[in-house]
PDB file of C-alpha atoms in Angstrom:
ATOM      1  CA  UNK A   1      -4.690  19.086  17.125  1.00 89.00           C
ATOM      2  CA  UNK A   2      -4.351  15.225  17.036  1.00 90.00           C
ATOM      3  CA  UNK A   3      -3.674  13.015  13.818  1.00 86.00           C
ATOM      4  CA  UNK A   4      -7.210  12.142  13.550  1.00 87.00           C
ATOM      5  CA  UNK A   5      -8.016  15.878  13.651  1.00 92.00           C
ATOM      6  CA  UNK A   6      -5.730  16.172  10.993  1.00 90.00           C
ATOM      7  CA  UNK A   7      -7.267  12.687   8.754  1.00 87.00           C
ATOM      8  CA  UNK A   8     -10.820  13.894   9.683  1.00 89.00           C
ATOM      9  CA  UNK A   9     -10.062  17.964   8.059  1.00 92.00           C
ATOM     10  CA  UNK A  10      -8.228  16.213   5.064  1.00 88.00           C
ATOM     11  CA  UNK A  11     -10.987  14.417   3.980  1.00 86.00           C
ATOM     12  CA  UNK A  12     -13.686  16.940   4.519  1.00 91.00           C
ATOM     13  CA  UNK A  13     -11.694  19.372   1.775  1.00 89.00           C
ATOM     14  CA  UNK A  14     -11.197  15.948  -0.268  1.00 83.00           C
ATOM     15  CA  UNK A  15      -7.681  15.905   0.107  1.00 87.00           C
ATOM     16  CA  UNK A  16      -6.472  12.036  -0.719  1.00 87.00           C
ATOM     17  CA  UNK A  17      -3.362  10.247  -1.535  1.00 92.00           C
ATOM     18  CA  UNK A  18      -2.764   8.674  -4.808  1.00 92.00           C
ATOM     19  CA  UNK A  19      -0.769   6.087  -5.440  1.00 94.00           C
ATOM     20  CA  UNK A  20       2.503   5.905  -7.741  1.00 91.00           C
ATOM     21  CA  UNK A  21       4.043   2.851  -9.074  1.00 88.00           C
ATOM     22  CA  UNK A  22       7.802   2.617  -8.863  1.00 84.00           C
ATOM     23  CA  UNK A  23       9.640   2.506 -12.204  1.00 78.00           C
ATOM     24  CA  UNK A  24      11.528  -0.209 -11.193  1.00 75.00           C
ATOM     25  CA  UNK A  25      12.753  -1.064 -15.206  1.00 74.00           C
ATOM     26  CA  UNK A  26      13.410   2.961 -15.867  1.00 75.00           C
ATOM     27  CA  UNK A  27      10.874   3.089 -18.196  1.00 75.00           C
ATOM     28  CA  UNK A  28      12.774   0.438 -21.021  1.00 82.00           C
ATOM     29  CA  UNK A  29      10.027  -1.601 -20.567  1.00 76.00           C
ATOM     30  CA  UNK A  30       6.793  -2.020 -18.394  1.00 74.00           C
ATOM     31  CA  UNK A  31       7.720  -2.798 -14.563  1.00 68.00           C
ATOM     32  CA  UNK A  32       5.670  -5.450 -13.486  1.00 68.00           C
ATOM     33  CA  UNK A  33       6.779  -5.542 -10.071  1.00 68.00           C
ATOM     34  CA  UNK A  34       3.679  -4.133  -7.738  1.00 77.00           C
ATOM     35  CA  UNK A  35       5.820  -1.444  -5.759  1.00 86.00           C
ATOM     36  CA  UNK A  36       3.826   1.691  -4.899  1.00 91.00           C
ATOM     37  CA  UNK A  37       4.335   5.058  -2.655  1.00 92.00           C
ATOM     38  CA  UNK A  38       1.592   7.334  -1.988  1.00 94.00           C
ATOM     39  CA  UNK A  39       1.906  11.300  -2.900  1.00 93.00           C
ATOM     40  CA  UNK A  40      -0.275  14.141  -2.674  1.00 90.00           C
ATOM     41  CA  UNK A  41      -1.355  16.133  -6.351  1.00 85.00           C
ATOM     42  CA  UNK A  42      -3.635  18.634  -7.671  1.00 80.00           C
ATOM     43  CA  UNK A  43      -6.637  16.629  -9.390  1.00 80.00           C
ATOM     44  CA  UNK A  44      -7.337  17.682 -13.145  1.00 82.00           C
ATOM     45  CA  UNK A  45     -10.694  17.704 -15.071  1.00 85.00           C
ATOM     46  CA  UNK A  46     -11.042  15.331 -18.109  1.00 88.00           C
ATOM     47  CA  UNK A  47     -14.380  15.808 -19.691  1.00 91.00           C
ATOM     48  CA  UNK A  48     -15.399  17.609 -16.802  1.00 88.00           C
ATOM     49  CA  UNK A  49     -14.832  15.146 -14.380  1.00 86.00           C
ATOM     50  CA  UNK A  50     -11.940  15.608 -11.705  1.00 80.00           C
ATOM     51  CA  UNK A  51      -9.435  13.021 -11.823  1.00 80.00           C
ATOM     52  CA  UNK A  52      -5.839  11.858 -10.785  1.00 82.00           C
ATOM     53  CA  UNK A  53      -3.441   9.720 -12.069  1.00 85.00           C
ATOM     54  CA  UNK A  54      -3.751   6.666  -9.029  1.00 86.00           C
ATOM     55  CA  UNK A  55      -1.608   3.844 -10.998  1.00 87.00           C
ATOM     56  CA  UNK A  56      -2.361   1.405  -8.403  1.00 87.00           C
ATOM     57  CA  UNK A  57      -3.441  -2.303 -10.171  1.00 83.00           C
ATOM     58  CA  UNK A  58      -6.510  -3.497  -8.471  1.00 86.00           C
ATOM     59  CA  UNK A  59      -8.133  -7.004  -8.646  1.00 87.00           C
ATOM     60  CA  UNK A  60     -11.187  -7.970  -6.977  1.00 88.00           C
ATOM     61  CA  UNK A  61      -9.256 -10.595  -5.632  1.00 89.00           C
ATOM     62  CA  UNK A  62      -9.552 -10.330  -1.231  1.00 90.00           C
ATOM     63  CA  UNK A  63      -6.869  -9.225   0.381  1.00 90.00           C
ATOM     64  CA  UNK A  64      -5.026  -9.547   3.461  1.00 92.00           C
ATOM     65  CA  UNK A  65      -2.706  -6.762   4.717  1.00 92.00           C
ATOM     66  CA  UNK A  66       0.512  -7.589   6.730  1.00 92.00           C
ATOM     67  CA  UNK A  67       2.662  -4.719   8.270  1.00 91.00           C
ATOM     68  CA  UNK A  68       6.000  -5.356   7.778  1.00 86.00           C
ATOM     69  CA  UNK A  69       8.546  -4.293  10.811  1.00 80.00           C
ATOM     70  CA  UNK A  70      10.081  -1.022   9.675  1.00 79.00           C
ATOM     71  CA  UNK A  71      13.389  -0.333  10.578  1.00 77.00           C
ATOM     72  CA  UNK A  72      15.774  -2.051  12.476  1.00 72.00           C
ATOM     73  CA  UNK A  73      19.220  -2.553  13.158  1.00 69.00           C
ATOM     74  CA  UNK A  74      21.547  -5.224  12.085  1.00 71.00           C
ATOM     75  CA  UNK A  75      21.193  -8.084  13.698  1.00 68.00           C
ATOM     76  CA  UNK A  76      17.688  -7.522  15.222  1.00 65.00           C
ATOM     77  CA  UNK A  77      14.226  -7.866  13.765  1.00 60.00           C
ATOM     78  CA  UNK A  78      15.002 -10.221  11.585  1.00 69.00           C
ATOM     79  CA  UNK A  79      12.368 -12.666  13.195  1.00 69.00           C
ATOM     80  CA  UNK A  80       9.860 -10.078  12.324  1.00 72.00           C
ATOM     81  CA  UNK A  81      11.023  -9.969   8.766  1.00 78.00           C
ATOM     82  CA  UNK A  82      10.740 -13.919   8.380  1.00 82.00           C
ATOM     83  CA  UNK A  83       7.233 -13.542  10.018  1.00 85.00           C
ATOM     84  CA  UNK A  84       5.786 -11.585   7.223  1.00 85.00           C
ATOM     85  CA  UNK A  85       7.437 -13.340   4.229  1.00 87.00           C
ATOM     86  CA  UNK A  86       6.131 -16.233   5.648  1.00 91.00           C
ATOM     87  CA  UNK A  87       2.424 -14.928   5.921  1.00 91.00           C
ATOM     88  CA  UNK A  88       2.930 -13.586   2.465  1.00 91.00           C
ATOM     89  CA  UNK A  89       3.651 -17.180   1.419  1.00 92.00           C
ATOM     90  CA  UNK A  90       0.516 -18.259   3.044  1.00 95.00           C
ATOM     91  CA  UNK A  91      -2.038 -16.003   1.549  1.00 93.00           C
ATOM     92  CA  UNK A  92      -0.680 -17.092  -1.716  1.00 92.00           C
ATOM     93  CA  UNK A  93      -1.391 -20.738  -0.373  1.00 95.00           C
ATOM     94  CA  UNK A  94      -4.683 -19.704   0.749  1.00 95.00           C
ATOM     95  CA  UNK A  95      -5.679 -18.013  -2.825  1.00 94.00           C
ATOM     96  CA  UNK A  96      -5.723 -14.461  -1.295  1.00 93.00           C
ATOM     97  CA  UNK A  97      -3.831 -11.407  -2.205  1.00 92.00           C
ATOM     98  CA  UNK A  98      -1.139 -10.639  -0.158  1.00 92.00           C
ATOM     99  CA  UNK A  99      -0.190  -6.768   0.552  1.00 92.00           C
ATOM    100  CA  UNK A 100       2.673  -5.503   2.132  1.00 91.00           C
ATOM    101  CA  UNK A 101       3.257  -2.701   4.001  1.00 92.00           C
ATOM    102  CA  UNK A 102       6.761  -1.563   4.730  1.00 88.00           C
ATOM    103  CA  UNK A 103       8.765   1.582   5.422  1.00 87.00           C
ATOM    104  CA  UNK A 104      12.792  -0.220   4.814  1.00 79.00           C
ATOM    105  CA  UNK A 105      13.635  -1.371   1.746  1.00 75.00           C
ATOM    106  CA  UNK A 106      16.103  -3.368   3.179  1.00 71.00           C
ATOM    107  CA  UNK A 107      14.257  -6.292   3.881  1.00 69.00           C
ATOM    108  CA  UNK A 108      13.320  -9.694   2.276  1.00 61.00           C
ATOM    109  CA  UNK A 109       9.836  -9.047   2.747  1.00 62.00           C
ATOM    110  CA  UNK A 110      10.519  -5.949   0.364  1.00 67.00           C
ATOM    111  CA  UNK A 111      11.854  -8.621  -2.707  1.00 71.00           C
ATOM    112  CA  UNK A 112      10.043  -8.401  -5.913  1.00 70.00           C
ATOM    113  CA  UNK A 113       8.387 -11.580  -5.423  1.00 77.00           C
ATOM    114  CA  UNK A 114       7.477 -12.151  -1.624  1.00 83.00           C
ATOM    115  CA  UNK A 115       4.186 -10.561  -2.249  1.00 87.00           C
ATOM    116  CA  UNK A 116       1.447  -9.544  -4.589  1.00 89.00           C
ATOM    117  CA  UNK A 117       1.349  -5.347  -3.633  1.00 90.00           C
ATOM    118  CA  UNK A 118       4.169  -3.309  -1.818  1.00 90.00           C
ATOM    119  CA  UNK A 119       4.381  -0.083  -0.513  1.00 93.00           C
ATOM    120  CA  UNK A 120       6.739   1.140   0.583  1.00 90.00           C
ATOM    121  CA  UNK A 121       5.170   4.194   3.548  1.00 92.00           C
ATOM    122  CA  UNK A 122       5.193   4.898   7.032  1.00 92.00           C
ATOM    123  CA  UNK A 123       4.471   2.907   9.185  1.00 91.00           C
ATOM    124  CA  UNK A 124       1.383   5.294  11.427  1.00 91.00           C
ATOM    125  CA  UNK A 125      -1.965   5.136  11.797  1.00 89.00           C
ATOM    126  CA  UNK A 126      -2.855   7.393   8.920  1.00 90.00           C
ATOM    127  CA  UNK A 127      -0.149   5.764   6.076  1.00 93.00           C
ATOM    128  CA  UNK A 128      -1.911   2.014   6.839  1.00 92.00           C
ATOM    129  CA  UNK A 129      -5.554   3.114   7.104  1.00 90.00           C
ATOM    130  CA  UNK A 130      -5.211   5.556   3.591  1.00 91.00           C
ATOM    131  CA  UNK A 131      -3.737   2.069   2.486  1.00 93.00           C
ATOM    132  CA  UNK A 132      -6.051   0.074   3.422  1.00 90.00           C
ATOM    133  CA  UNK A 133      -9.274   1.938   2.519  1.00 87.00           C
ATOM    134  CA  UNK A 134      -8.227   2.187  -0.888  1.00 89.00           C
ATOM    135  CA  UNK A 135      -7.621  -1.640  -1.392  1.00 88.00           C
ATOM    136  CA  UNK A 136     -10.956  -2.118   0.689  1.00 84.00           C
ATOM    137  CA  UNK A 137     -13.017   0.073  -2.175  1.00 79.00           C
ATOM    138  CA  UNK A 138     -14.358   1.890   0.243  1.00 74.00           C
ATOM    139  CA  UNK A 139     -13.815   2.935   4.072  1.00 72.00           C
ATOM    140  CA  UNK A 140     -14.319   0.461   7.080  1.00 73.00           C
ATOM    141  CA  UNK A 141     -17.414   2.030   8.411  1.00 73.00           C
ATOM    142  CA  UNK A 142     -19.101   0.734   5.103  1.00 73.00           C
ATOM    143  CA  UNK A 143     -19.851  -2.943   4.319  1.00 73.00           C
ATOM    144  CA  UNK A 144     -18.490  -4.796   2.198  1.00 73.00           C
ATOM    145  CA  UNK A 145     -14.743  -4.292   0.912  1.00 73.00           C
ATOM    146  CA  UNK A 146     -11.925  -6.628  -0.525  1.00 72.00           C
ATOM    147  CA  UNK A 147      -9.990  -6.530   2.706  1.00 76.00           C
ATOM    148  CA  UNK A 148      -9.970  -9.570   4.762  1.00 70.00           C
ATOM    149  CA  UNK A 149      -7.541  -9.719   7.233  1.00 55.00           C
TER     150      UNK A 149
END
C-alpha cells in the first residue's frame, strides 16, 4: 500500500491533523511566537457539532510556503538555510505571509522572527500537503485558496 493509499483511506474515515501551538512562554503568559506541530485526536461534540481544538492563527492574508532543508550536518546545508530566511524576508517585502516548513530546530530559519508561521514536521509528501491544504482553506483540486506560491 503506497502513501497516497494511505492519505486517500485517511480522509475517507475523516481522519485529519490538527494543529498545536508550541508553548513557547510555559504558559506565564500568551506565546506569540507562530510555532505549530500537527497531532492526531479524537474530535468532541459541542452543541452537537464535532469539533477539535486546531489552535492554528489564520489570516486571510496569501501565503507563500517555503520548505526549509531538514537536517544536516555541521558544516553543510547552510546555503540552504540562508536560502529560506532570505525568501522569508522577501514575502514580508512583498506583503505576503511567509510559512515555514521545517523538521530541525536547529536552524536560523527556525528563529522566532524569520517568518510569520512555523512548523516544525516532516519533511514528506503527506506532512507538506496536510500543511498546505489547511492554510489554502480548502484542498488544491478546488479553486480558490490563500496559498500562492
Amino acid at each position: 500500500m503506497s502513501a497516497i493509499d494511505v492519505r486517500k483511506i485517511r480522509e475517507l474515515v475523516g481522519l485529519q491533523p490538527v494543529y498545536k501551538l508550541v508553548d513557547t512562554c510555559a504558559a506565564e503568559f500568551e506565546a506569540s511566537t507562530p510555532y505549530y506541530y500537527s497531532t492526531y485526536e479524537t474530535p468532541y461534540t459541542v452543541n452537537g457539532k464535532s469539533t477539535s481544538e486546531d489552535e492554528i492563527r489564520l489570516t486571510t492574508k496569501p501565503k507563500v510556503i517555503i520548505i526549509g532543508g531538514g537536517p544536516n550536518r555541521i558544516g553543510q546545508g547552510i546555503e540552504f538555510d540562508y536560502c529560506c530566511v532570505q525568501a522569508a524576508f522577501a514575502m514580508k517585502e512583498l506583503g505576503l505571509e511567509s510559512v515555514m516548513i521545517n523538521s530541525n530546530p536547529e536552524t536560523v530559519s527556525t528563529d522566532y522572527d524569520t517568518s510569520d508561521l512555523l512548523f516544525f514536521e516532516p519533511l514528506t509528501h503527506e506532512d507538506i500537503l496536510n500543511i498546505c491544504e489547511r492554510l489554502n482553506g480548502r484542498p488544491f483540486d478546488k479553486s480558490g485558496g490563500l496559498v500562492k506560491g
